[in-house]
Short mmCIF file of N, CA and C and ligand atoms in Angstrom, two decimals:
data_model
loop_
_atom_site.label_atom_id
_atom_site.label_comp_id
_atom_site.label_asym_id
_atom_site.label_seq_id
_atom_site.Cartn_x
_atom_site.Cartn_y
_atom_site.Cartn_z
N MET A 1325 0.80 -1.21 0.05
CA MET A 1325 -0.06 0.02 0.02
C MET A 1325 0.88 1.21 -0.05
N THR A 1326 1.05 1.82 -1.03
CA THR A 1326 1.87 3.07 -1.21
C THR A 1326 1.15 4.30 -0.98
N ILE A 1327 1.81 5.30 -0.38
CA ILE A 1327 1.17 6.61 -0.02
C ILE A 1327 1.43 7.46 -1.26
N LYS A 1328 0.19 8.21 -1.67
CA LYS A 1328 0.45 8.89 -2.95
C LYS A 1328 0.68 10.43 -2.56
N ILE A 1329 1.84 10.89 -3.03
CA ILE A 1329 2.13 12.41 -2.65
C ILE A 1329 2.02 13.18 -3.97
N PHE A 1330 1.31 14.03 -4.11
CA PHE A 1330 1.29 15.02 -5.25
C PHE A 1330 2.08 16.44 -4.62
N ILE A 1331 2.98 16.65 -5.56
CA ILE A 1331 3.92 17.69 -5.36
C ILE A 1331 3.61 18.84 -6.41
N ASP A 1332 3.21 19.97 -6.01
CA ASP A 1332 2.99 21.12 -6.87
C ASP A 1332 4.03 22.11 -6.81
N GLN A 1333 4.81 22.24 -7.95
CA GLN A 1333 6.03 23.40 -7.99
C GLN A 1333 5.19 24.64 -8.25
N GLY A 1334 5.14 25.50 -7.36
CA GLY A 1334 4.12 26.56 -7.68
C GLY A 1334 4.69 27.51 -8.77
N HIS A 1335 3.61 28.28 -9.39
CA HIS A 1335 3.84 29.21 -10.66
C HIS A 1335 4.50 28.53 -11.83
N ASN A 1336 4.63 29.34 -12.76
CA ASN A 1336 5.04 28.95 -14.12
C ASN A 1336 6.13 29.95 -14.46
N PRO A 1337 7.14 29.50 -15.56
CA PRO A 1337 8.00 30.54 -16.14
C PRO A 1337 7.23 31.37 -17.14
N GLY A 1338 7.59 32.48 -17.28
CA GLY A 1338 6.90 33.48 -18.08
C GLY A 1338 5.69 34.39 -17.20
N ASN A 1339 4.77 34.82 -17.94
CA ASN A 1339 3.75 35.71 -17.50
C ASN A 1339 2.56 35.23 -16.83
N ILE A 1340 2.23 34.02 -17.23
CA ILE A 1340 0.89 33.42 -16.62
C ILE A 1340 1.19 32.81 -15.48
N ASN A 1341 0.64 33.08 -14.30
CA ASN A 1341 0.70 32.74 -12.86
C ASN A 1341 2.22 32.80 -12.57
N ALA A 1342 2.79 33.93 -12.81
CA ALA A 1342 4.34 34.16 -12.44
C ALA A 1342 4.28 34.49 -10.88
N GLY A 1343 5.49 34.09 -10.34
CA GLY A 1343 5.71 34.18 -8.88
C GLY A 1343 6.52 35.28 -8.62
N ALA A 1344 7.07 35.35 -7.33
CA ALA A 1344 8.06 36.37 -6.76
C ALA A 1344 9.37 36.31 -7.42
N SER A 1345 10.14 37.27 -7.18
CA SER A 1345 11.66 37.20 -7.51
C SER A 1345 12.28 38.10 -6.51
N GLY A 1346 13.66 37.66 -6.51
CA GLY A 1346 14.55 38.71 -5.43
C GLY A 1346 15.84 38.06 -5.42
N ASN A 1347 16.93 38.96 -5.33
CA ASN A 1347 18.28 38.56 -5.23
C ASN A 1347 18.81 37.65 -6.26
N GLY A 1348 18.07 37.99 -7.47
CA GLY A 1348 18.58 37.26 -8.69
C GLY A 1348 17.92 35.91 -8.87
N LEU A 1349 16.98 35.38 -8.05
CA LEU A 1349 16.08 34.42 -8.08
C LEU A 1349 14.66 34.32 -8.49
N GLU A 1350 14.37 33.47 -9.34
CA GLU A 1350 12.87 33.53 -9.70
C GLU A 1350 12.18 32.44 -8.95
N GLU A 1351 10.96 32.74 -8.37
CA GLU A 1351 10.29 31.81 -7.55
C GLU A 1351 10.01 30.50 -8.36
N GLN A 1352 9.41 30.74 -9.41
CA GLN A 1352 9.00 29.32 -10.19
C GLN A 1352 10.36 28.44 -10.35
N ALA A 1353 11.38 28.82 -10.43
CA ALA A 1353 12.52 28.03 -10.73
C ALA A 1353 13.13 27.36 -9.52
N VAL A 1354 12.99 28.17 -8.33
CA VAL A 1354 13.45 27.72 -7.00
C VAL A 1354 12.44 26.56 -6.78
N ASN A 1355 11.19 26.86 -6.88
CA ASN A 1355 10.09 25.89 -6.44
C ASN A 1355 10.11 24.62 -7.41
N PHE A 1356 10.54 24.88 -8.62
CA PHE A 1356 10.62 23.59 -9.61
C PHE A 1356 11.81 22.77 -9.01
N THR A 1357 12.85 23.33 -8.73
CA THR A 1357 14.24 22.80 -8.41
C THR A 1357 13.76 21.83 -7.11
N VAL A 1358 13.17 22.56 -5.99
CA VAL A 1358 13.10 21.93 -4.65
C VAL A 1358 12.04 20.86 -4.86
N GLY A 1359 11.02 21.19 -5.69
CA GLY A 1359 9.94 20.05 -5.66
C GLY A 1359 10.15 18.99 -6.50
N SER A 1360 11.18 19.07 -7.32
CA SER A 1360 11.66 17.78 -8.27
C SER A 1360 12.78 17.11 -7.40
N MET A 1361 13.53 17.89 -6.41
CA MET A 1361 14.59 17.09 -5.68
C MET A 1361 13.66 16.35 -4.68
N LEU A 1362 12.45 16.72 -4.15
CA LEU A 1362 11.52 16.11 -3.10
C LEU A 1362 10.93 14.89 -4.01
N ALA A 1363 10.47 15.09 -5.23
CA ALA A 1363 10.05 14.07 -5.92
C ALA A 1363 11.00 12.72 -6.23
N ASP A 1364 12.26 13.20 -6.28
CA ASP A 1364 13.33 12.14 -6.57
C ASP A 1364 13.53 11.38 -5.22
N LEU A 1365 13.55 12.04 -4.01
CA LEU A 1365 13.55 11.29 -2.77
C LEU A 1365 12.46 10.41 -2.55
N LEU A 1366 11.20 10.80 -2.87
CA LEU A 1366 10.02 10.06 -2.77
C LEU A 1366 9.90 8.78 -3.81
N ASP A 1367 10.54 9.25 -4.98
CA ASP A 1367 10.61 8.11 -6.08
C ASP A 1367 11.39 7.15 -5.62
N ASN A 1368 12.50 7.20 -4.83
CA ASN A 1368 13.55 6.26 -4.51
C ASN A 1368 13.00 5.60 -3.15
N ASP A 1369 11.99 6.02 -2.65
CA ASP A 1369 11.33 5.38 -1.36
C ASP A 1369 10.17 4.51 -1.75
N PRO A 1370 10.26 3.04 -1.84
CA PRO A 1370 9.07 2.30 -2.21
C PRO A 1370 7.81 2.62 -1.46
N ARG A 1371 7.89 3.02 -0.34
CA ARG A 1371 6.72 3.30 0.41
C ARG A 1371 5.80 4.49 -0.33
N PHE A 1372 6.45 5.13 -1.18
CA PHE A 1372 5.61 6.27 -1.87
C PHE A 1372 5.31 6.13 -3.35
N ALA A 1373 4.17 6.75 -3.87
CA ALA A 1373 4.05 6.95 -5.17
C ALA A 1373 4.12 8.47 -5.36
N VAL A 1374 4.53 9.06 -6.44
CA VAL A 1374 4.68 10.68 -6.35
C VAL A 1374 4.46 10.99 -7.81
N ARG A 1375 3.84 12.06 -8.01
CA ARG A 1375 3.48 12.84 -9.23
C ARG A 1375 3.82 14.32 -8.89
N THR A 1376 4.20 15.09 -9.97
CA THR A 1376 4.43 16.45 -9.97
C THR A 1376 3.60 17.27 -10.71
N SER A 1377 3.25 18.52 -10.63
CA SER A 1377 2.53 19.27 -11.57
C SER A 1377 3.03 19.65 -12.67
N ARG A 1378 4.42 19.92 -12.49
CA ARG A 1378 5.20 20.44 -13.72
C ARG A 1378 6.16 19.25 -14.00
N MET A 1379 6.52 18.91 -15.20
CA MET A 1379 7.36 17.76 -15.60
C MET A 1379 8.71 18.23 -15.86
N TYR A 1380 8.71 19.43 -16.53
CA TYR A 1380 9.94 19.91 -16.85
C TYR A 1380 10.03 21.50 -16.82
N PRO A 1381 11.18 22.05 -16.62
CA PRO A 1381 11.32 23.48 -16.17
C PRO A 1381 10.60 24.57 -17.01
N GLN A 1382 10.33 24.22 -18.41
CA GLN A 1382 9.75 25.31 -19.24
C GLN A 1382 8.37 25.05 -19.28
N GLN A 1383 7.79 23.87 -18.72
CA GLN A 1383 6.26 23.86 -18.73
C GLN A 1383 5.58 24.89 -18.28
N VAL A 1384 4.43 25.24 -18.96
CA VAL A 1384 3.38 26.41 -18.34
C VAL A 1384 2.16 25.59 -18.23
N LEU A 1385 1.53 25.64 -16.95
CA LEU A 1385 0.25 25.04 -16.74
C LEU A 1385 -0.79 26.18 -17.02
N GLY A 1386 -1.83 26.08 -17.85
CA GLY A 1386 -2.88 26.89 -17.97
C GLY A 1386 -2.68 28.12 -18.69
N ASN A 1387 -3.84 28.86 -19.08
CA ASN A 1387 -3.70 29.98 -19.87
C ASN A 1387 -3.85 31.36 -19.17
N THR A 1388 -4.38 31.03 -18.01
CA THR A 1388 -4.46 32.18 -16.98
C THR A 1388 -4.12 31.70 -15.59
N THR A 1389 -3.94 32.45 -14.71
CA THR A 1389 -3.56 32.13 -13.17
C THR A 1389 -4.78 31.32 -12.70
N THR A 1390 -5.97 31.70 -13.03
CA THR A 1390 -6.88 30.70 -12.48
C THR A 1390 -6.86 29.22 -13.00
N MET A 1391 -6.66 29.26 -14.35
CA MET A 1391 -6.60 27.75 -15.11
C MET A 1391 -5.31 27.14 -14.54
N SER A 1392 -4.39 27.88 -14.37
CA SER A 1392 -3.07 27.24 -13.86
C SER A 1392 -3.29 26.66 -12.38
N LEU A 1393 -4.03 27.21 -11.48
CA LEU A 1393 -4.18 26.73 -10.18
C LEU A 1393 -5.19 25.48 -10.29
N GLN A 1394 -6.38 25.80 -11.27
CA GLN A 1394 -7.23 24.64 -11.33
C GLN A 1394 -6.70 23.26 -11.96
N THR A 1395 -5.67 23.63 -12.80
CA THR A 1395 -4.96 22.30 -13.37
C THR A 1395 -4.44 21.60 -12.45
N ARG A 1396 -3.54 22.25 -11.50
CA ARG A 1396 -2.83 21.67 -10.52
C ARG A 1396 -3.76 20.74 -9.37
N VAL A 1397 -4.64 21.31 -9.00
CA VAL A 1397 -5.71 21.06 -8.07
C VAL A 1397 -6.39 19.69 -8.84
N HIS A 1398 -6.83 19.77 -9.99
CA HIS A 1398 -7.53 18.68 -10.82
C HIS A 1398 -6.45 17.41 -10.86
N MET A 1399 -5.33 17.78 -11.29
CA MET A 1399 -4.41 16.64 -11.34
C MET A 1399 -4.27 15.75 -10.09
N ALA A 1400 -4.22 16.53 -8.87
CA ALA A 1400 -4.02 15.69 -7.58
C ALA A 1400 -5.43 15.20 -7.32
N ASN A 1401 -6.54 15.70 -7.48
CA ASN A 1401 -7.82 15.23 -7.06
C ASN A 1401 -8.22 14.03 -8.13
N TYR A 1402 -7.92 14.10 -9.40
CA TYR A 1402 -8.15 13.09 -10.28
C TYR A 1402 -7.33 11.80 -9.96
N TRP A 1403 -5.93 12.06 -9.46
CA TRP A 1403 -5.17 10.91 -9.33
C TRP A 1403 -5.71 10.29 -7.76
N ASP A 1404 -6.20 11.21 -7.08
CA ASP A 1404 -6.75 10.58 -5.70
C ASP A 1404 -5.61 10.71 -4.85
N ALA A 1405 -4.76 11.64 -4.95
CA ALA A 1405 -3.72 11.71 -3.84
C ALA A 1405 -3.73 11.65 -2.63
N ASP A 1406 -3.07 11.08 -1.77
CA ASP A 1406 -3.35 11.23 -0.29
C ASP A 1406 -2.78 12.41 0.36
N TYR A 1407 -1.88 13.12 -0.15
CA TYR A 1407 -1.47 14.29 0.44
C TYR A 1407 -1.01 15.31 -0.72
N PHE A 1408 -1.15 16.52 -0.60
CA PHE A 1408 -0.86 17.58 -1.60
C PHE A 1408 0.14 18.63 -0.96
N ILE A 1409 1.42 18.66 -1.68
CA ILE A 1409 2.27 19.51 -1.06
C ILE A 1409 2.65 20.58 -2.07
N SER A 1410 2.13 21.89 -1.98
CA SER A 1410 2.56 22.96 -3.06
C SER A 1410 3.74 23.54 -2.49
N ILE A 1411 4.74 23.73 -3.25
CA ILE A 1411 6.15 24.37 -2.99
C ILE A 1411 6.12 25.83 -3.40
N HIS A 1412 6.33 26.75 -2.57
CA HIS A 1412 6.58 28.29 -2.98
C HIS A 1412 7.69 28.81 -2.24
N SER A 1413 8.07 29.97 -2.86
CA SER A 1413 9.03 30.94 -2.20
C SER A 1413 8.49 32.36 -1.89
N ASN A 1414 8.85 32.99 -0.84
CA ASN A 1414 8.19 34.08 -0.47
C ASN A 1414 8.92 35.52 -0.94
N SER A 1415 8.21 36.64 -0.74
CA SER A 1415 8.82 38.00 -0.84
C SER A 1415 8.31 38.93 -0.06
N ASN A 1416 9.07 39.88 0.28
CA ASN A 1416 8.43 40.98 1.17
C ASN A 1416 9.07 42.25 0.79
N THR A 1417 8.45 43.46 1.01
CA THR A 1417 9.06 44.74 0.57
C THR A 1417 10.23 44.99 1.58
N ASN A 1418 10.04 44.32 2.72
CA ASN A 1418 11.16 44.55 3.81
C ASN A 1418 12.21 43.36 3.75
N PRO A 1419 13.44 43.91 3.30
CA PRO A 1419 14.47 42.68 2.93
C PRO A 1419 14.76 41.99 4.40
N ALA A 1420 14.57 42.59 5.43
CA ALA A 1420 14.95 41.86 6.76
C ALA A 1420 13.89 40.83 7.03
N ILE A 1421 12.77 40.74 6.46
CA ILE A 1421 11.83 39.66 6.83
C ILE A 1421 12.41 38.32 6.22
N ASN A 1422 12.29 37.33 7.00
CA ASN A 1422 13.05 35.98 6.63
C ASN A 1422 12.34 34.84 7.22
N GLY A 1423 12.48 33.78 6.87
CA GLY A 1423 12.08 32.46 7.26
C GLY A 1423 11.15 31.63 6.70
N SER A 1424 10.85 30.40 7.22
CA SER A 1424 9.99 29.56 6.43
C SER A 1424 8.65 29.47 7.06
N GLU A 1425 7.41 29.36 6.36
CA GLU A 1425 6.02 28.99 6.83
C GLU A 1425 5.42 28.19 6.15
N VAL A 1426 4.26 27.43 6.68
CA VAL A 1426 3.54 26.51 6.07
C VAL A 1426 2.00 27.10 6.29
N TYR A 1427 1.36 27.08 4.98
CA TYR A 1427 -0.07 27.53 5.12
C TYR A 1427 -0.99 26.06 5.16
N VAL A 1428 -2.00 26.31 5.72
CA VAL A 1428 -3.08 25.16 5.63
C VAL A 1428 -4.53 25.89 5.74
N TYR A 1429 -5.48 25.01 5.44
CA TYR A 1429 -6.85 25.53 5.23
C TYR A 1429 -7.49 25.87 6.71
N ARG A 1430 -7.11 24.80 7.76
CA ARG A 1430 -7.74 25.20 9.01
C ARG A 1430 -6.77 24.51 10.13
N ARG A 1431 -7.08 25.11 11.39
CA ARG A 1431 -6.06 24.56 12.42
C ARG A 1431 -6.62 23.20 12.91
N ASP A 1432 -5.54 22.57 13.52
CA ASP A 1432 -5.71 21.35 14.16
C ASP A 1432 -6.26 20.25 13.05
N SER A 1433 -6.02 20.29 12.04
CA SER A 1433 -6.37 19.29 10.85
C SER A 1433 -5.18 18.53 10.68
N GLN A 1434 -5.40 17.39 9.80
CA GLN A 1434 -4.25 16.37 9.48
C GLN A 1434 -3.35 17.39 8.81
N ALA A 1435 -3.53 18.44 7.78
CA ALA A 1435 -2.72 19.20 7.24
C ALA A 1435 -1.86 20.00 8.06
N TRP A 1436 -2.67 20.35 9.13
CA TRP A 1436 -2.03 21.28 10.27
C TRP A 1436 -0.82 20.60 10.89
N TYR A 1437 -1.05 19.25 11.24
CA TYR A 1437 0.03 18.48 11.87
C TYR A 1437 1.09 18.18 10.97
N LEU A 1438 0.77 17.94 9.82
CA LEU A 1438 1.82 17.54 8.57
C LEU A 1438 2.55 18.74 8.45
N GLY A 1439 1.80 19.85 8.44
CA GLY A 1439 2.56 21.22 8.28
C GLY A 1439 3.71 21.48 9.39
N GLU A 1440 3.35 21.16 10.51
CA GLU A 1440 4.27 21.35 11.73
C GLU A 1440 5.49 20.52 11.47
N ASP A 1441 5.31 19.22 11.22
CA ASP A 1441 6.39 18.16 10.78
C ASP A 1441 7.36 18.90 9.68
N ILE A 1442 6.77 19.16 8.75
CA ILE A 1442 7.42 19.85 7.57
C ILE A 1442 8.17 20.94 7.81
N LEU A 1443 7.65 21.89 8.65
CA LEU A 1443 8.29 23.25 9.03
C LEU A 1443 9.41 22.67 9.92
N SER A 1444 9.38 21.83 10.81
CA SER A 1444 10.39 21.46 11.72
C SER A 1444 11.60 20.71 10.82
N GLY A 1445 11.12 20.07 9.90
CA GLY A 1445 12.30 19.56 9.10
C GLY A 1445 13.00 20.67 8.24
N ILE A 1446 12.42 21.46 7.72
CA ILE A 1446 12.99 22.67 6.77
C ILE A 1446 13.91 23.34 7.79
N VAL A 1447 13.32 23.74 9.06
CA VAL A 1447 14.07 24.63 9.81
C VAL A 1447 15.39 23.79 10.45
N GLU A 1448 15.45 22.42 10.61
CA GLU A 1448 16.44 21.82 11.15
C GLU A 1448 17.41 21.58 10.10
N ASN A 1449 16.92 21.15 8.73
CA ASN A 1449 18.03 20.85 7.60
C ASN A 1449 18.48 21.97 6.96
N ALA A 1450 17.67 23.14 6.65
CA ALA A 1450 18.01 24.16 5.94
C ALA A 1450 18.50 25.54 6.78
N GLY A 1451 18.16 25.36 8.12
CA GLY A 1451 18.55 26.43 8.88
C GLY A 1451 17.76 27.83 8.94
N THR A 1452 16.53 27.86 8.37
CA THR A 1452 15.89 28.84 8.35
C THR A 1452 15.10 29.33 9.44
N ARG A 1453 14.47 30.29 9.65
CA ARG A 1453 13.70 30.78 10.79
C ARG A 1453 12.36 30.21 10.87
N ASP A 1454 11.79 29.75 12.10
CA ASP A 1454 10.66 29.08 12.18
C ASP A 1454 9.39 30.09 12.25
N ASN A 1455 8.72 30.19 11.23
CA ASN A 1455 7.78 31.32 11.27
C ASN A 1455 6.16 30.66 11.49
N GLN A 1456 6.36 29.43 11.95
CA GLN A 1456 5.01 28.97 12.38
C GLN A 1456 4.18 28.41 11.20
N VAL A 1457 3.14 27.42 11.53
CA VAL A 1457 2.09 27.20 10.55
C VAL A 1457 1.22 28.27 10.69
N ARG A 1458 0.59 28.54 9.55
CA ARG A 1458 -0.55 29.61 9.54
C ARG A 1458 -1.67 29.33 8.71
N VAL A 1459 -2.85 29.67 9.15
CA VAL A 1459 -4.18 29.38 8.44
C VAL A 1459 -4.53 30.44 7.42
N ASN A 1460 -4.89 30.08 6.12
CA ASN A 1460 -5.34 30.75 5.17
C ASN A 1460 -6.41 30.02 4.22
N PRO A 1461 -7.71 30.11 4.51
CA PRO A 1461 -8.65 29.33 3.81
C PRO A 1461 -8.87 30.04 2.48
N ALA A 1462 -8.30 31.11 2.17
CA ALA A 1462 -8.56 31.59 0.85
C ALA A 1462 -7.83 31.19 -0.26
N LEU A 1463 -6.71 30.33 0.09
CA LEU A 1463 -5.84 30.06 -0.72
C LEU A 1463 -6.54 28.73 -1.70
N TYR A 1464 -6.56 28.92 -3.02
CA TYR A 1464 -7.45 28.31 -3.76
C TYR A 1464 -6.72 26.67 -3.71
N VAL A 1465 -5.58 26.44 -3.79
CA VAL A 1465 -5.00 25.11 -3.90
C VAL A 1465 -5.12 24.35 -2.35
N LEU A 1466 -5.42 25.20 -1.33
CA LEU A 1466 -5.84 24.51 -0.16
C LEU A 1466 -7.21 24.16 0.12
N ARG A 1467 -8.13 25.16 -0.57
CA ARG A 1467 -9.55 24.83 -0.20
C ARG A 1467 -10.15 23.91 -1.32
N ALA A 1468 -9.60 23.81 -2.67
CA ALA A 1468 -10.20 22.98 -3.57
C ALA A 1468 -9.60 21.57 -3.67
N THR A 1469 -8.55 21.21 -2.97
CA THR A 1469 -7.97 19.94 -2.95
C THR A 1469 -8.84 19.12 -2.04
N ARG A 1470 -9.01 17.72 -2.41
CA ARG A 1470 -9.75 16.76 -1.51
C ARG A 1470 -8.99 15.99 -0.37
N MET A 1471 -7.82 16.21 -0.36
CA MET A 1471 -6.95 15.53 0.53
C MET A 1471 -6.32 16.50 1.40
N PRO A 1472 -5.47 16.32 2.42
CA PRO A 1472 -4.86 17.15 3.34
C PRO A 1472 -3.81 17.91 2.39
N ALA A 1473 -3.77 19.14 2.49
CA ALA A 1473 -3.01 19.97 1.45
C ALA A 1473 -2.11 20.94 2.43
N VAL A 1474 -0.77 21.19 2.14
CA VAL A 1474 -0.17 22.13 2.59
C VAL A 1474 0.58 23.02 1.73
N LEU A 1475 0.65 24.52 1.99
CA LEU A 1475 1.42 25.32 1.04
C LEU A 1475 2.75 25.58 1.71
N VAL A 1476 3.78 25.30 1.37
CA VAL A 1476 5.20 25.60 1.98
C VAL A 1476 5.79 26.78 1.37
N GLU A 1477 6.04 27.71 2.21
CA GLU A 1477 6.89 28.98 1.78
C GLU A 1477 8.29 28.61 2.22
N LEU A 1478 9.14 28.31 1.38
CA LEU A 1478 10.63 27.79 1.87
C LEU A 1478 11.35 28.88 2.54
N GLY A 1479 11.21 30.25 2.04
CA GLY A 1479 11.90 31.22 2.72
C GLY A 1479 11.74 32.57 1.64
N TYR A 1480 12.30 33.63 2.09
CA TYR A 1480 12.13 34.91 1.43
C TYR A 1480 13.20 35.16 0.41
N LEU A 1481 12.86 35.16 -0.88
CA LEU A 1481 13.71 35.61 -1.94
C LEU A 1481 14.17 36.99 -1.70
N SER A 1482 13.39 37.61 -1.09
CA SER A 1482 13.88 39.22 -0.84
C SER A 1482 14.82 39.32 0.26
N ASN A 1483 15.05 38.30 1.03
CA ASN A 1483 16.15 38.31 2.07
C ASN A 1483 17.28 37.62 1.62
N SER A 1484 18.47 38.26 1.74
CA SER A 1484 19.78 37.78 1.28
C SER A 1484 20.08 36.46 1.58
N GLN A 1485 19.91 36.29 3.01
CA GLN A 1485 20.40 35.03 3.65
C GLN A 1485 19.60 33.95 3.23
N ASP A 1486 18.35 34.08 3.17
CA ASP A 1486 17.34 33.07 2.65
C ASP A 1486 17.51 32.73 1.26
N ALA A 1487 17.80 33.76 0.48
CA ALA A 1487 18.07 33.52 -1.04
C ALA A 1487 19.45 32.79 -1.26
N GLN A 1488 20.26 33.29 -0.45
CA GLN A 1488 21.60 32.45 -0.52
C GLN A 1488 21.54 30.86 -0.30
N LYS A 1489 20.59 30.53 0.73
CA LYS A 1489 20.47 29.16 1.15
C LYS A 1489 19.88 28.40 0.03
N LEU A 1490 18.90 29.15 -0.52
CA LEU A 1490 17.93 28.48 -1.52
C LEU A 1490 18.87 28.19 -2.94
N LEU A 1491 19.69 29.08 -3.08
CA LEU A 1491 20.60 29.14 -4.10
C LEU A 1491 21.72 27.91 -4.02
N ASP A 1492 22.36 28.15 -2.77
CA ASP A 1492 23.51 27.24 -2.59
C ASP A 1492 23.01 25.68 -2.13
N ASP A 1493 21.87 25.51 -1.52
CA ASP A 1493 21.51 24.18 -1.07
C ASP A 1493 20.12 23.88 -1.03
N PRO A 1494 19.58 23.91 -2.22
CA PRO A 1494 18.00 23.57 -2.24
C PRO A 1494 17.80 22.28 -1.82
N TYR A 1495 18.75 21.35 -2.02
CA TYR A 1495 18.38 20.00 -1.48
C TYR A 1495 18.06 19.97 0.09
N SER A 1496 18.74 20.88 0.87
CA SER A 1496 18.45 20.73 2.30
C SER A 1496 16.87 21.07 2.57
N PHE A 1497 16.27 21.76 1.55
CA PHE A 1497 14.82 22.25 1.83
C PHE A 1497 14.04 21.02 1.47
N ALA A 1498 14.54 20.39 0.31
CA ALA A 1498 13.69 19.18 -0.23
C ALA A 1498 14.00 18.05 0.77
N TYR A 1499 14.92 17.96 1.53
CA TYR A 1499 15.13 16.83 2.45
C TYR A 1499 14.56 17.10 3.74
N GLY A 1500 14.51 18.39 4.06
CA GLY A 1500 13.65 18.84 5.22
C GLY A 1500 12.26 18.29 5.23
N ILE A 1501 11.55 18.67 3.92
CA ILE A 1501 10.13 18.31 3.70
C ILE A 1501 10.06 16.91 3.84
N TYR A 1502 10.96 16.07 3.12
CA TYR A 1502 10.87 14.68 3.12
C TYR A 1502 10.99 14.00 4.60
N VAL A 1503 11.85 14.52 5.47
CA VAL A 1503 11.91 14.17 6.79
C VAL A 1503 10.66 14.40 7.37
N GLY A 1504 10.22 15.70 7.35
CA GLY A 1504 9.01 15.97 7.90
C GLY A 1504 7.77 15.17 7.56
N LEU A 1505 7.60 14.82 6.32
CA LEU A 1505 6.63 13.72 5.85
C LEU A 1505 6.79 12.49 6.70
N LEU A 1506 7.87 11.89 6.67
CA LEU A 1506 8.20 10.55 7.31
C LEU A 1506 7.76 10.62 8.81
N THR A 1507 8.19 11.92 9.41
CA THR A 1507 7.85 12.10 10.78
C THR A 1507 6.38 12.00 10.92
N TYR A 1508 5.81 12.84 10.17
CA TYR A 1508 4.09 12.96 10.36
C TYR A 1508 3.73 11.57 10.07
N LEU A 1509 4.25 10.63 9.28
CA LEU A 1509 3.73 9.57 9.01
C LEU A 1509 4.05 8.13 9.72
N ASN A 1510 5.00 8.67 10.72
CA ASN A 1510 5.60 7.71 11.62
C ASN A 1510 6.36 6.60 11.04
N LEU A 1511 7.17 6.92 9.85
CA LEU A 1511 7.69 6.06 9.03
C LEU A 1511 9.39 6.34 9.28
N LEU A 1512 9.79 7.16 10.29
CA LEU A 1512 11.10 7.32 10.51
C LEU A 1512 11.76 6.05 11.16
ZN1 ZN B 3028 4.30 31.46 -4.66
#
């Protein structure tokens, strides 16, 4: 009985559903890299089956932002994934703001507990600041998915230390999410 994990590398290259940028990094590219590394970790673990929203770096999902998000959610719902992990990177006009956070649809849900373990895994492995699990029921990928869903903000591209970590060692973020997932599922 394998556990089905859907990984959504947030945003697209180009102008449709474009993400943040900062310190020379593009969010969509960072998300693609970390999400694909996480997919490789899960692919090499026979306890998991994995699918990703974007197959290759140039792939663009949807013709509008709405369609882009709907496509990702539809893929996960249609596959009947057990868990949905959307990978994002943050930005703020204040370059001092830094750290990792995880968004979920509501408190004290399975997604909430998964989010806590994923956040601990990232903070321990990548060395970012712990900004806690946060609730945001407005996020489409969290409210339209039919399985526990988390949206992970790896770090702030607008903060030079976070950006450097994401540039130098994206694997530490992917590995942190993987360890968090194993912790949540009692598979360590
Ligand atoms: Zn984003």
